Short mmCIF file of C-alpha atoms and ligand atoms in Angstrom, two decimals:
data_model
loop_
_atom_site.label_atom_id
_atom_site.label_comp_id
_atom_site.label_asym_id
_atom_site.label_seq_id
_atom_site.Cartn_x
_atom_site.Cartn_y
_atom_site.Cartn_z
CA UNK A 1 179.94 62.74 15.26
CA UNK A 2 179.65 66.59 14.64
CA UNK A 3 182.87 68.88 14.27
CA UNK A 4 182.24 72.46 16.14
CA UNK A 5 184.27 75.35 15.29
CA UNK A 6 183.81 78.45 17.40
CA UNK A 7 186.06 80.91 15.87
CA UNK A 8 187.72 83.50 18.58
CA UNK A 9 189.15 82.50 22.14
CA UNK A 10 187.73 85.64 23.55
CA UNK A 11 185.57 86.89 26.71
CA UNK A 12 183.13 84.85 24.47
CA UNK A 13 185.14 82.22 22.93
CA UNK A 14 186.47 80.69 25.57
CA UNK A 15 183.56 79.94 27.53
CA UNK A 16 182.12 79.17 24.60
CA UNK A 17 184.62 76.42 24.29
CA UNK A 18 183.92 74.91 27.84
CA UNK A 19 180.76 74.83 27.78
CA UNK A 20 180.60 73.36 24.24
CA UNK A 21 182.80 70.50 25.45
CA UNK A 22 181.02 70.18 28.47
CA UNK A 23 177.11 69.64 26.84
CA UNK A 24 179.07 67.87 23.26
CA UNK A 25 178.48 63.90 23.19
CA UNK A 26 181.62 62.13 23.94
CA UNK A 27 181.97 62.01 19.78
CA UNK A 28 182.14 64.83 19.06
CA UNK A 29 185.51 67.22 18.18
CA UNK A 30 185.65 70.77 19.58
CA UNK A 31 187.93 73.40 17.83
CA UNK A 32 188.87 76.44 18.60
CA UNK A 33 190.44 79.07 15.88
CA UNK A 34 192.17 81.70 16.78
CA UNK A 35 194.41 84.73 15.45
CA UNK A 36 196.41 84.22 18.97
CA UNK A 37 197.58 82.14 20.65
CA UNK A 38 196.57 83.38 23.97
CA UNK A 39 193.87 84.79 25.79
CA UNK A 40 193.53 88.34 26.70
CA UNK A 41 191.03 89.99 29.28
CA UNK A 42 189.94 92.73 27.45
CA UNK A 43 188.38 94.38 30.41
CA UNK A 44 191.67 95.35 31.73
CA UNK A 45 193.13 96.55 28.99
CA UNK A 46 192.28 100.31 30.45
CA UNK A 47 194.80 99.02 33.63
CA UNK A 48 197.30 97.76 31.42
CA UNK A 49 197.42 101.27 29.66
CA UNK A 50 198.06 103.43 32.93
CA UNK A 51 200.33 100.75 34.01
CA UNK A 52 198.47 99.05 37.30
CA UNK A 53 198.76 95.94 35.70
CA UNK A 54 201.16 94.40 33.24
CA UNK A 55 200.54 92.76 29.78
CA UNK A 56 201.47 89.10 31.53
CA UNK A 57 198.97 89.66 33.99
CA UNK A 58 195.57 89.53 31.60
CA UNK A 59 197.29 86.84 29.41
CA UNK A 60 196.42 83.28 29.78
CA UNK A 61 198.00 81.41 27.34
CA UNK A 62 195.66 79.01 25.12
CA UNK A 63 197.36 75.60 24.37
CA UNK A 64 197.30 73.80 28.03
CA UNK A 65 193.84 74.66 29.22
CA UNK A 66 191.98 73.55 26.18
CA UNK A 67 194.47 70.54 26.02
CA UNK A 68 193.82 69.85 29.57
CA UNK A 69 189.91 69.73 28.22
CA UNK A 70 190.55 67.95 25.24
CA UNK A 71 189.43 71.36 22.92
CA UNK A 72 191.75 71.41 19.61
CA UNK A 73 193.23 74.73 18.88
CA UNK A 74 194.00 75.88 15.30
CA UNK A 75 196.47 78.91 16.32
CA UNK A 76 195.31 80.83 12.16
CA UNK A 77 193.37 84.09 11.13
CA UNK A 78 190.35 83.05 9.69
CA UNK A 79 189.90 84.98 6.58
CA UNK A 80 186.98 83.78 5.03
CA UNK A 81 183.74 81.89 6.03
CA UNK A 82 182.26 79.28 3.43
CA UNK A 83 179.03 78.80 4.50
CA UNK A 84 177.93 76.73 1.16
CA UNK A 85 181.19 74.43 1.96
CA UNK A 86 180.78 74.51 5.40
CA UNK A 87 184.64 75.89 5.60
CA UNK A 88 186.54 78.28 6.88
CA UNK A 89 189.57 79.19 5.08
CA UNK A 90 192.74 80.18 7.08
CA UNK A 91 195.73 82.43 6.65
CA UNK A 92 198.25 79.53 6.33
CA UNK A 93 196.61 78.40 3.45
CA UNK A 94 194.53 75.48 5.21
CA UNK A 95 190.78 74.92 5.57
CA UNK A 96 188.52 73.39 7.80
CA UNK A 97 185.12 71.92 7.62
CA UNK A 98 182.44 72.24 10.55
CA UNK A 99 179.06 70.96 11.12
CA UNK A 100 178.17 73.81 13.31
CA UNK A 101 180.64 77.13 13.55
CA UNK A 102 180.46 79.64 16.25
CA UNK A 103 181.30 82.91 15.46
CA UNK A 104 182.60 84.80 18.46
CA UNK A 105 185.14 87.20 16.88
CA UNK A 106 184.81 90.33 18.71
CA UNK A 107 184.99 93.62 16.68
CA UNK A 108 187.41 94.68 14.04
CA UNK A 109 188.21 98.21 15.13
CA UNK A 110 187.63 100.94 12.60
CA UNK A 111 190.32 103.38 13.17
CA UNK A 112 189.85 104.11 9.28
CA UNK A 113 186.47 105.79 9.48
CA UNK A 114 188.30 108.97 10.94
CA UNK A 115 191.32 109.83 9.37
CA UNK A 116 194.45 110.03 12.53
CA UNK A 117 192.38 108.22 14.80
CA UNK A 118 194.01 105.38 16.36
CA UNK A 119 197.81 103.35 17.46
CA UNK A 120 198.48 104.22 14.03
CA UNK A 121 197.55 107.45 13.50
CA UNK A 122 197.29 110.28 16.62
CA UNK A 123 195.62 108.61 19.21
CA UNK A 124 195.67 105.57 21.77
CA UNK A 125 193.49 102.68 21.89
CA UNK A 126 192.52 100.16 24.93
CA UNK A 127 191.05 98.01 22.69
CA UNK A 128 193.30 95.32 22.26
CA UNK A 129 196.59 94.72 24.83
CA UNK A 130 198.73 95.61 21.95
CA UNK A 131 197.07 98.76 21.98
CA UNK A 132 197.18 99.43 25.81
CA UNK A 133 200.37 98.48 25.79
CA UNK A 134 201.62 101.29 23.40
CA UNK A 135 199.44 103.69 24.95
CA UNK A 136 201.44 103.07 28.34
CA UNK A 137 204.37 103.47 26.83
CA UNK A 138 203.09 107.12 25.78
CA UNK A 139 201.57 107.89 28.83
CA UNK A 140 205.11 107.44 30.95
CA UNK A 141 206.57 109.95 28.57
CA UNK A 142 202.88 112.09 29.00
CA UNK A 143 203.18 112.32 32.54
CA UNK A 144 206.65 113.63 32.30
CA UNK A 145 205.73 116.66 30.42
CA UNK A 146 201.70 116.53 30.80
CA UNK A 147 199.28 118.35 28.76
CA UNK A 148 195.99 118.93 27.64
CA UNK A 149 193.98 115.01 27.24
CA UNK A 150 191.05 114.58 25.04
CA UNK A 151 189.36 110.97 25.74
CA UNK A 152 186.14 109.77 24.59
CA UNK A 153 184.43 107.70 21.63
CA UNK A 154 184.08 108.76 17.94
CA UNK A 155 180.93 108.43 15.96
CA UNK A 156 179.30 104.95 15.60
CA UNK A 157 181.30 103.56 18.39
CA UNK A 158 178.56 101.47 21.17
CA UNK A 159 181.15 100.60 23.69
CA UNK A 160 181.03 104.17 25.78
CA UNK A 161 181.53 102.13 29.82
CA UNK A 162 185.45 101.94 29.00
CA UNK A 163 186.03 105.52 27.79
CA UNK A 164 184.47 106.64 30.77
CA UNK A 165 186.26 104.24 32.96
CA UNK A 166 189.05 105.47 31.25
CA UNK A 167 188.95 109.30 32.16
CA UNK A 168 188.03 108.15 35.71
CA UNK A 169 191.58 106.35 35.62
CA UNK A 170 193.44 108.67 34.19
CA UNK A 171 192.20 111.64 36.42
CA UNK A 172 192.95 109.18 39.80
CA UNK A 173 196.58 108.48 38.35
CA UNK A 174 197.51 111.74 37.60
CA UNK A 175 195.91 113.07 41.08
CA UNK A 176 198.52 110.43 42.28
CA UNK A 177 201.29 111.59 40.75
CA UNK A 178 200.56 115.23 42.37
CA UNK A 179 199.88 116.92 38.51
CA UNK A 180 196.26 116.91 37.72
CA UNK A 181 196.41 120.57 38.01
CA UNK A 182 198.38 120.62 35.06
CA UNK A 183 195.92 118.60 32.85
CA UNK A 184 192.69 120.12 31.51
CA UNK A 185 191.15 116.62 30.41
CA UNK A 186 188.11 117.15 28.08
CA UNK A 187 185.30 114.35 27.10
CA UNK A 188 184.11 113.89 23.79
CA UNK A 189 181.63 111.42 22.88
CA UNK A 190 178.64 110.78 20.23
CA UNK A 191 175.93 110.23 22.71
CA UNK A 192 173.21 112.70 22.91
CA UNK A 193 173.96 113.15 27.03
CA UNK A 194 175.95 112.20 29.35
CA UNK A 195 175.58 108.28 30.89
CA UNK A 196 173.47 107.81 27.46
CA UNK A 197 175.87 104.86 27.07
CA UNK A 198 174.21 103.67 23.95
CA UNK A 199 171.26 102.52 25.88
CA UNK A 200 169.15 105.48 26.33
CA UNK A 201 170.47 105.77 30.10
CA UNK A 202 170.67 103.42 33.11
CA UNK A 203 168.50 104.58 35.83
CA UNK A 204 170.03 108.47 36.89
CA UNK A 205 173.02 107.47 34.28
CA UNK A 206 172.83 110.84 33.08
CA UNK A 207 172.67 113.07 36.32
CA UNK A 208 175.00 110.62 38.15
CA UNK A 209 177.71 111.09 35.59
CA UNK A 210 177.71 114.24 35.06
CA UNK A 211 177.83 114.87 38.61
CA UNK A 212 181.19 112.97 38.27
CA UNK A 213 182.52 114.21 35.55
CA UNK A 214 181.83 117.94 37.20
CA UNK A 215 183.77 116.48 40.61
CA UNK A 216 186.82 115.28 38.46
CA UNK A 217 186.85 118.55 36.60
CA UNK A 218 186.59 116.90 33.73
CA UNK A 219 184.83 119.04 30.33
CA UNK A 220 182.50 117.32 27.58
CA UNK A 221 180.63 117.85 24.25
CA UNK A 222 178.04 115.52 23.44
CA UNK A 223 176.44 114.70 19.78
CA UNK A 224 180.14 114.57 19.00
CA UNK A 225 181.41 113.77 15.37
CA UNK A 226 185.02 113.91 15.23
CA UNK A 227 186.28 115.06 11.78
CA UNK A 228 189.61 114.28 11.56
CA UNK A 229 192.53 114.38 14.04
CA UNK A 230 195.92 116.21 12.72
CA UNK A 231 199.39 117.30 14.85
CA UNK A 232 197.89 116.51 18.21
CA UNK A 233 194.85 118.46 17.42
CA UNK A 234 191.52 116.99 17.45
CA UNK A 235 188.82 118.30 14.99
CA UNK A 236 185.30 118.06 16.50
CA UNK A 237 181.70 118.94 15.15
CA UNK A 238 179.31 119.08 17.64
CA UNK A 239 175.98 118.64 16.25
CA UNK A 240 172.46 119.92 17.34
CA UNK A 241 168.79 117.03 17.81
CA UNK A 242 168.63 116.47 14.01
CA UNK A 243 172.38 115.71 13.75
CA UNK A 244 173.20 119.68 12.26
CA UNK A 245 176.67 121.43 12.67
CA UNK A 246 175.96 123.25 16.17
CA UNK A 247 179.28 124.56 16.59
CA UNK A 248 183.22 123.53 15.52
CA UNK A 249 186.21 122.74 18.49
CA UNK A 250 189.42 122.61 17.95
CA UNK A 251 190.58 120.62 20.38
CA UNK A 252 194.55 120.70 21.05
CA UNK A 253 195.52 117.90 23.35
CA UNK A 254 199.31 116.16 24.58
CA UNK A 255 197.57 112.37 25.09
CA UNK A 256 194.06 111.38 23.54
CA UNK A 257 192.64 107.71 23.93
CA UNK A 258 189.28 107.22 21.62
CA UNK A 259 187.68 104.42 21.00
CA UNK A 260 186.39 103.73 17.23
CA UNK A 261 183.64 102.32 15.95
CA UNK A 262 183.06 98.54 15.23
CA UNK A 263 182.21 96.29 12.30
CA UNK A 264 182.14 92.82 11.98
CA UNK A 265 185.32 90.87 10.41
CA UNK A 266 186.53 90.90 7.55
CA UNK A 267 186.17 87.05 6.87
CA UNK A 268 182.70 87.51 7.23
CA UNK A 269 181.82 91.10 5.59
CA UNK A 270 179.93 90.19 2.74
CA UNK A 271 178.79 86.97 2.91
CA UNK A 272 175.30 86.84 1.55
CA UNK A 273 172.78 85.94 4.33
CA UNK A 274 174.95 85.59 7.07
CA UNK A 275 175.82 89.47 8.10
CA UNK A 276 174.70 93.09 8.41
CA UNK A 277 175.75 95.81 6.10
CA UNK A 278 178.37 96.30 8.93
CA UNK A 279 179.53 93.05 8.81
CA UNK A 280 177.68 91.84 12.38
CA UNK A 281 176.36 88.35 11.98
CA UNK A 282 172.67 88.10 11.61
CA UNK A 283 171.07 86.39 14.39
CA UNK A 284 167.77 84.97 15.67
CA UNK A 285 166.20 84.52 19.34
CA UNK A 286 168.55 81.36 19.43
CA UNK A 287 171.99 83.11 18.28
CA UNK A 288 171.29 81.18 15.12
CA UNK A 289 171.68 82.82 11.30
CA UNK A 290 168.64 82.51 9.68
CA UNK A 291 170.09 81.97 6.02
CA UNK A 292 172.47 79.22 7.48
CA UNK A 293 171.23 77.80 10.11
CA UNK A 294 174.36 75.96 11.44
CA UNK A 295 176.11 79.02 12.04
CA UNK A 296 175.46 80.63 15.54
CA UNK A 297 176.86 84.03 16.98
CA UNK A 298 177.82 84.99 20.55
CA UNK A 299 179.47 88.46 21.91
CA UNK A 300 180.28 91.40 19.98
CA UNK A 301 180.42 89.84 16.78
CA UNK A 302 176.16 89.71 16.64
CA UNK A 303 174.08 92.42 14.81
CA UNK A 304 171.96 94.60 17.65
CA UNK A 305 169.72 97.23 15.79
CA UNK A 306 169.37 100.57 18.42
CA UNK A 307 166.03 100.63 19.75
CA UNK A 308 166.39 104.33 19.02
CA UNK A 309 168.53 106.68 16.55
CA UNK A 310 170.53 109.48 17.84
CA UNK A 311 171.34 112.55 16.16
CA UNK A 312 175.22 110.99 15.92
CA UNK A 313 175.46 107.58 15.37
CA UNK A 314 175.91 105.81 18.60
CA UNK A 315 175.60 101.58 18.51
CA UNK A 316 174.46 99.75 21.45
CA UNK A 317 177.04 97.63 23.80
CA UNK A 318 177.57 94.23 24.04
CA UNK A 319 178.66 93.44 27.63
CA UNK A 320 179.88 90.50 29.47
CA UNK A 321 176.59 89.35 31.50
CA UNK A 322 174.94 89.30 27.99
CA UNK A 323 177.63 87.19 26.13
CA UNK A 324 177.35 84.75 29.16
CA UNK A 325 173.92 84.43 28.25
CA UNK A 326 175.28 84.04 24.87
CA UNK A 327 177.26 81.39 25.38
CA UNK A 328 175.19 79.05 27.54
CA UNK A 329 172.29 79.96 25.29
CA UNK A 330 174.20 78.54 21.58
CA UNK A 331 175.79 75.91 23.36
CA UNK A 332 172.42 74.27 24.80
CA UNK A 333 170.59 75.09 21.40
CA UNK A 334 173.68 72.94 19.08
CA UNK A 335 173.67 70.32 21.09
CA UNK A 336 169.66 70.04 21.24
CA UNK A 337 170.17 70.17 17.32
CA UNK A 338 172.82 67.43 17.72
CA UNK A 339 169.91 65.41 19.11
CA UNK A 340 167.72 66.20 16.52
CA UNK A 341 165.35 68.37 18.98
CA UNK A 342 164.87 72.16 18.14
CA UNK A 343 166.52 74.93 19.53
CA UNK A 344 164.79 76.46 22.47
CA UNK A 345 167.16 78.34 24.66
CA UNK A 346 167.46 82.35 24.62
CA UNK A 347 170.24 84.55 26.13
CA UNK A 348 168.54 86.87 28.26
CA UNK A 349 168.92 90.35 26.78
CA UNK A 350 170.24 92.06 30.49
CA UNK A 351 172.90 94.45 30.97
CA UNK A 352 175.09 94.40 34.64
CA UNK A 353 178.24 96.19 34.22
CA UNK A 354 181.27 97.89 36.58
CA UNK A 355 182.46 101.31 35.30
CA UNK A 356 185.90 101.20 37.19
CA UNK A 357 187.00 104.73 38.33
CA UNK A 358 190.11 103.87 39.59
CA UNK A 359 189.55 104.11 43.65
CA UNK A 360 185.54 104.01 43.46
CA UNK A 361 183.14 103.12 40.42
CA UNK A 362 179.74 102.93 39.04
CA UNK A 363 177.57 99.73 38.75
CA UNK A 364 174.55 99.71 36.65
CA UNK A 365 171.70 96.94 35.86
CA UNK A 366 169.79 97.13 33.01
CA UNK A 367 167.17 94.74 32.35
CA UNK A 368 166.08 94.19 29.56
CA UNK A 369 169.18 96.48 28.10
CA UNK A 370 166.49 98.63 26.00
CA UNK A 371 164.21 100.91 27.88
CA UNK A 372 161.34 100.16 28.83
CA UNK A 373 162.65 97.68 31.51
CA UNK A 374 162.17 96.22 34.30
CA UNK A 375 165.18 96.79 36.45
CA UNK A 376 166.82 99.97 36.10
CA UNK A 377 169.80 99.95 38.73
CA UNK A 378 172.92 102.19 39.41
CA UNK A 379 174.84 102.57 42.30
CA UNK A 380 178.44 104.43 42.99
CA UNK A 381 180.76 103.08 45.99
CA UNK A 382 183.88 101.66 46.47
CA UNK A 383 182.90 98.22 46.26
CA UNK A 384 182.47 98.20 42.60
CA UNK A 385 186.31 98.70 42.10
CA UNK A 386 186.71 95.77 44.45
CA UNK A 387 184.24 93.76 42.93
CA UNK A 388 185.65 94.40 39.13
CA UNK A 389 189.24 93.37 40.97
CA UNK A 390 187.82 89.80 41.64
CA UNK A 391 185.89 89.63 38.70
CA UNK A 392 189.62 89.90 36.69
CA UNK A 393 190.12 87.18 39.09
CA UNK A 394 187.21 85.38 38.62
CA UNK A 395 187.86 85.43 35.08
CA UNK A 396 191.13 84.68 34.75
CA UNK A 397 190.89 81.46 36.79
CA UNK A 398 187.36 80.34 34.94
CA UNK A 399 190.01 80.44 31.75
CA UNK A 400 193.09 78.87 32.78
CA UNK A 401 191.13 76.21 34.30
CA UNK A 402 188.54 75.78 31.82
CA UNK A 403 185.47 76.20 34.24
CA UNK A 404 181.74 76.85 32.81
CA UNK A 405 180.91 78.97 36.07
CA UNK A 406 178.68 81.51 34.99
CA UNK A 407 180.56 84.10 36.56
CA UNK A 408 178.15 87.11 36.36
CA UNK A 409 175.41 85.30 38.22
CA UNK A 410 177.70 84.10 40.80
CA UNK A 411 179.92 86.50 41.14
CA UNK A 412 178.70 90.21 39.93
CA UNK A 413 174.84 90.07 40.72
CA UNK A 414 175.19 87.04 44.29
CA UNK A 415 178.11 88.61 45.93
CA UNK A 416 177.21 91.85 45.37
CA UNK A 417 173.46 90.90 46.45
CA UNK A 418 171.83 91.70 43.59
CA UNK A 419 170.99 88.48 42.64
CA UNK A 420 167.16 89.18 43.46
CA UNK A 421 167.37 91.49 40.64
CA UNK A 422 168.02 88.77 37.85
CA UNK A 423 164.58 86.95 38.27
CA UNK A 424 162.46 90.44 38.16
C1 FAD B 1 188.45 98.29 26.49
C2 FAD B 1 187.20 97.52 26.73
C3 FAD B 1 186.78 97.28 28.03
C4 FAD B 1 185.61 96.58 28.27
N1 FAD B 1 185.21 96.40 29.55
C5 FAD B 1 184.09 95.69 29.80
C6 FAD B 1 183.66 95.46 31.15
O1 FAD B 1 184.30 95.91 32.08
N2 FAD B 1 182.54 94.74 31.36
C7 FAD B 1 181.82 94.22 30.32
O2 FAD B 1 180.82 93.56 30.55
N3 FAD B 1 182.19 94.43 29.04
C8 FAD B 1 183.29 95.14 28.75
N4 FAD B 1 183.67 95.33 27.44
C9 FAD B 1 182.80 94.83 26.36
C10 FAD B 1 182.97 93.32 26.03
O3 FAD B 1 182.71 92.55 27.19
C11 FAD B 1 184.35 93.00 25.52
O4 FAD B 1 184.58 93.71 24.32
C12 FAD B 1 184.58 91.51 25.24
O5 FAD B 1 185.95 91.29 25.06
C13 FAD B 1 183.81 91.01 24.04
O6 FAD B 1 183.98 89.62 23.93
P1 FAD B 1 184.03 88.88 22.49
O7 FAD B 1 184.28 87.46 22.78
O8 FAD B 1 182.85 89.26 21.70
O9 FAD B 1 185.29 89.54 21.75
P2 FAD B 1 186.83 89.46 22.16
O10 FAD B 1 186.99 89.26 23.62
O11 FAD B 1 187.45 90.66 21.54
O12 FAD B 1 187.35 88.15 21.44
C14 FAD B 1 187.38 88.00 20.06
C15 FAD B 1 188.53 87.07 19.69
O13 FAD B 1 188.46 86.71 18.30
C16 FAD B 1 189.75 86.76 17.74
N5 FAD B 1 189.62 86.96 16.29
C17 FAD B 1 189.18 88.08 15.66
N6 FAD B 1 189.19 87.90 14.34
C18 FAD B 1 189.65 86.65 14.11
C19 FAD B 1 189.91 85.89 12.92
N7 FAD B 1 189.68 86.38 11.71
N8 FAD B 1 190.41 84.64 13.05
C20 FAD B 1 190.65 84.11 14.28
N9 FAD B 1 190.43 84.79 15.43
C21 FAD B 1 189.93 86.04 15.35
C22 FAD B 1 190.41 87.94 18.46
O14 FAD B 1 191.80 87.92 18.40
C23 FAD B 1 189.89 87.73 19.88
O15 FAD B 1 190.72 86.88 20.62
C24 FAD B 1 184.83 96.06 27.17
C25 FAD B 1 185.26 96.31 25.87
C26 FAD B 1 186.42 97.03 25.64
C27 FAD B 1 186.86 97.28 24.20
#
């Protein structure tokens, strides 16, 4: 009998969970820690924040589908990992012991690296529900009096598809509302261009969304390092190839939404062997830490070096098609370690996401997700809005009743009829 811990009931957590329980031997305990007690689509968090969808709508909450699949939940912030006790220990003063541990915590966000960014400082944040909720609430008051917007990423962040996604909303709610005449909306970000995205492009990435962000009148300054954000003005250096001072804005703005960087968690940050100086778990071709070998590590939470530097710090994304690799990947290699057989499987390193614009959006397939590859696919239409709609769906229902679908492949790439692309 083996006792698996997957901390985090997350995009990667969850599924994690399911398919855990599904490939465990009938023995075997499944647990599941997390800091909440529900589950939150993160994905729709930019919805949420113009408010198309309510904060009920992405919640599922945690205790009756993993009941339903005989999971345990442990409803506790982890706040520090043991690895020579096998042991986590938890915020109500408890510990627990595992055979193998997942970690699938997701980011902690780090609003601190630039002083005012963030819920608590000057400027909004999809990141978390929480977040997107408080950023509605400032947007209704926005839109009543609107203003300048500044949107973007600050240096170090890697996830650049939702600030995008989040102009693109933005602009198509305020051209509802009859006053995006009144908003000059400018786009800062750390990449070195335009539809960079942290992975050196995607396809025409760069020409394609510039083209965009021309058509929705929307301004940018790339090789962006934000300085410090004061009185609802927004500091900026933009910086030349070699990462120089090119030029200083001062960027005044009525609403801002900027993502941070990540790091790992802070139950993890230090732990000799098991992270990066960043605090992302070390992993190997079989999401498996090297120094300790029974911990695994799916989803944002996993160290990915960039293939290539860029004058500004920029990371690389983690996106839901990979952590579904992820997932199925770890939970195939524990259980051939259960059976005393080595761990073969390997998420595929691919990248298919939908950039939501609001009415129309932007899909893109990178495979692998580092250049060179071998699939290199973007297309704009419609359908991608409609097809990131039913994904929510998709989602949703794969949590609240505990499916292991793998939802990309039969959803995202076979509906849309890209599935050819997966096998090239
Ligand atoms: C705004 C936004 C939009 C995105 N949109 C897309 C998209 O459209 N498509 C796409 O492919 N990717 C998207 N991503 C990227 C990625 O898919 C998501 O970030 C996804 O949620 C990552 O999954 P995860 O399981 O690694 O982390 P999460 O989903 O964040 O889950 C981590 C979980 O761990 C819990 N946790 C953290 N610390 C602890 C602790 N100490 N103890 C216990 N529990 C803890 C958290 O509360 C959380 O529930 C988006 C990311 C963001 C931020």
């Amino acid at each position: 009998m083996a006792d698996i811990v997957i901390i985090g009931a997350g995009v990667g957590g969850m599924p994690m969970a399911y398919e855990m329980k599904a490939l465990a031997r009938p023995e075997d305990r499944v647990i599941v820690v997390s800091d909440k007690d529900y589950f939150h689509f993160v994905p729709s968090n930019p919805w949420v924040a113009v408010d198309w969808r309510k904060r009920d709508d992405i919640l599922i909450p945690l205790d009756k589908p993993l009941s339903k699949r005989s999971i345990e939940l442990v409803v506790a912030v982890v706040e520090k990992v043991v690895p020579e006790g096998n042991r986590l220990e938890l915020s109500d003063g408890r510990s627990l012991t595992y055979d193998h541990l997942v970690i699938a915590t997701g980011p902690r966000l780090a609003f601190d690296e630039v002083p005012g960014l963030g819920p608590e400082g000057e400027t909004q944040s999809i990141c978390h529900v929480d977040h997107a909720e408080k950023a509605c609430e400032r947007w209704k008051v926005f839109v009543e009096k609107p203003g300048p917007i500044v949107v973007g990423a600050v240096q170090g962040a890697s996830c650049f598809g939702p600030a995008y996604e989040f102009a693109f909303i933005m602009d198509k709610d305020l051209r509802d509302r009859k006053i995006r005449d009144q908003v000059p909306i400018t786009f800062v970000t750390p990449e070195p261009y335009i539809g960079h995205l942290g992975l050196d492009g995607v396809g025409d990435s760069k020409t394609m969304m510039e083209s965009e962000l021309r058509q929705h009148h929307i301004d940018w300054i790339c090789n962006a390092r934000v300085e410090k954000i004061e009185n609802g003005v927004m500091y900026v250096v933009e910086c030349d190839e070699q990462g120089e001072e090119k030029k200083r804005h001062e960027l005044p703005f009525d609403y801002s939404m900027m993502l941070p960087a990540f790091t790992g968690i802070d139950a993890v940050r230090g732990v000799e062997g098991l992270v990066n100086p960043r605090g992302f778990v070390i992993i190997d071709d079989y999401q498996r830490n090297p120094t300790h070998p029974n911990i695994w590590g799916i989803g944002v939470a996993v160290a990915i070096a960039p293939k290539k530097p860029t004058p500004v710090p920029t990371g690389v994304p983690k996106t839901g098609f990979m952590i579904e690799s992820m997932v199925t990947a770890t939970a195939l290699n524990i259980r051939a370690e259960l059976d005393g057989e080595p761990a073969s499987s390997r998420a595929s390193w691919n990248a298919v996401c939908l950039a939501d614009m609001g009415d129309t959006g932007i899909a893109f397939v990178a495979m692998p997700q580092i250049p060179p590859r071998n699939v290199n696919w973007m297309k704009k239409g419609k359908w991608v809005h409609l097809a990131k709609v039913a994904f929510e769906k998709y989602f949703m229902r794969k949590v609240s009743h505990g499916q292991c679908d793998p939802i990309y492949e039969k959803v995202v790439l076979k509906s849309l009829g890209i599935e050819k692309l997966k096998s090239q």
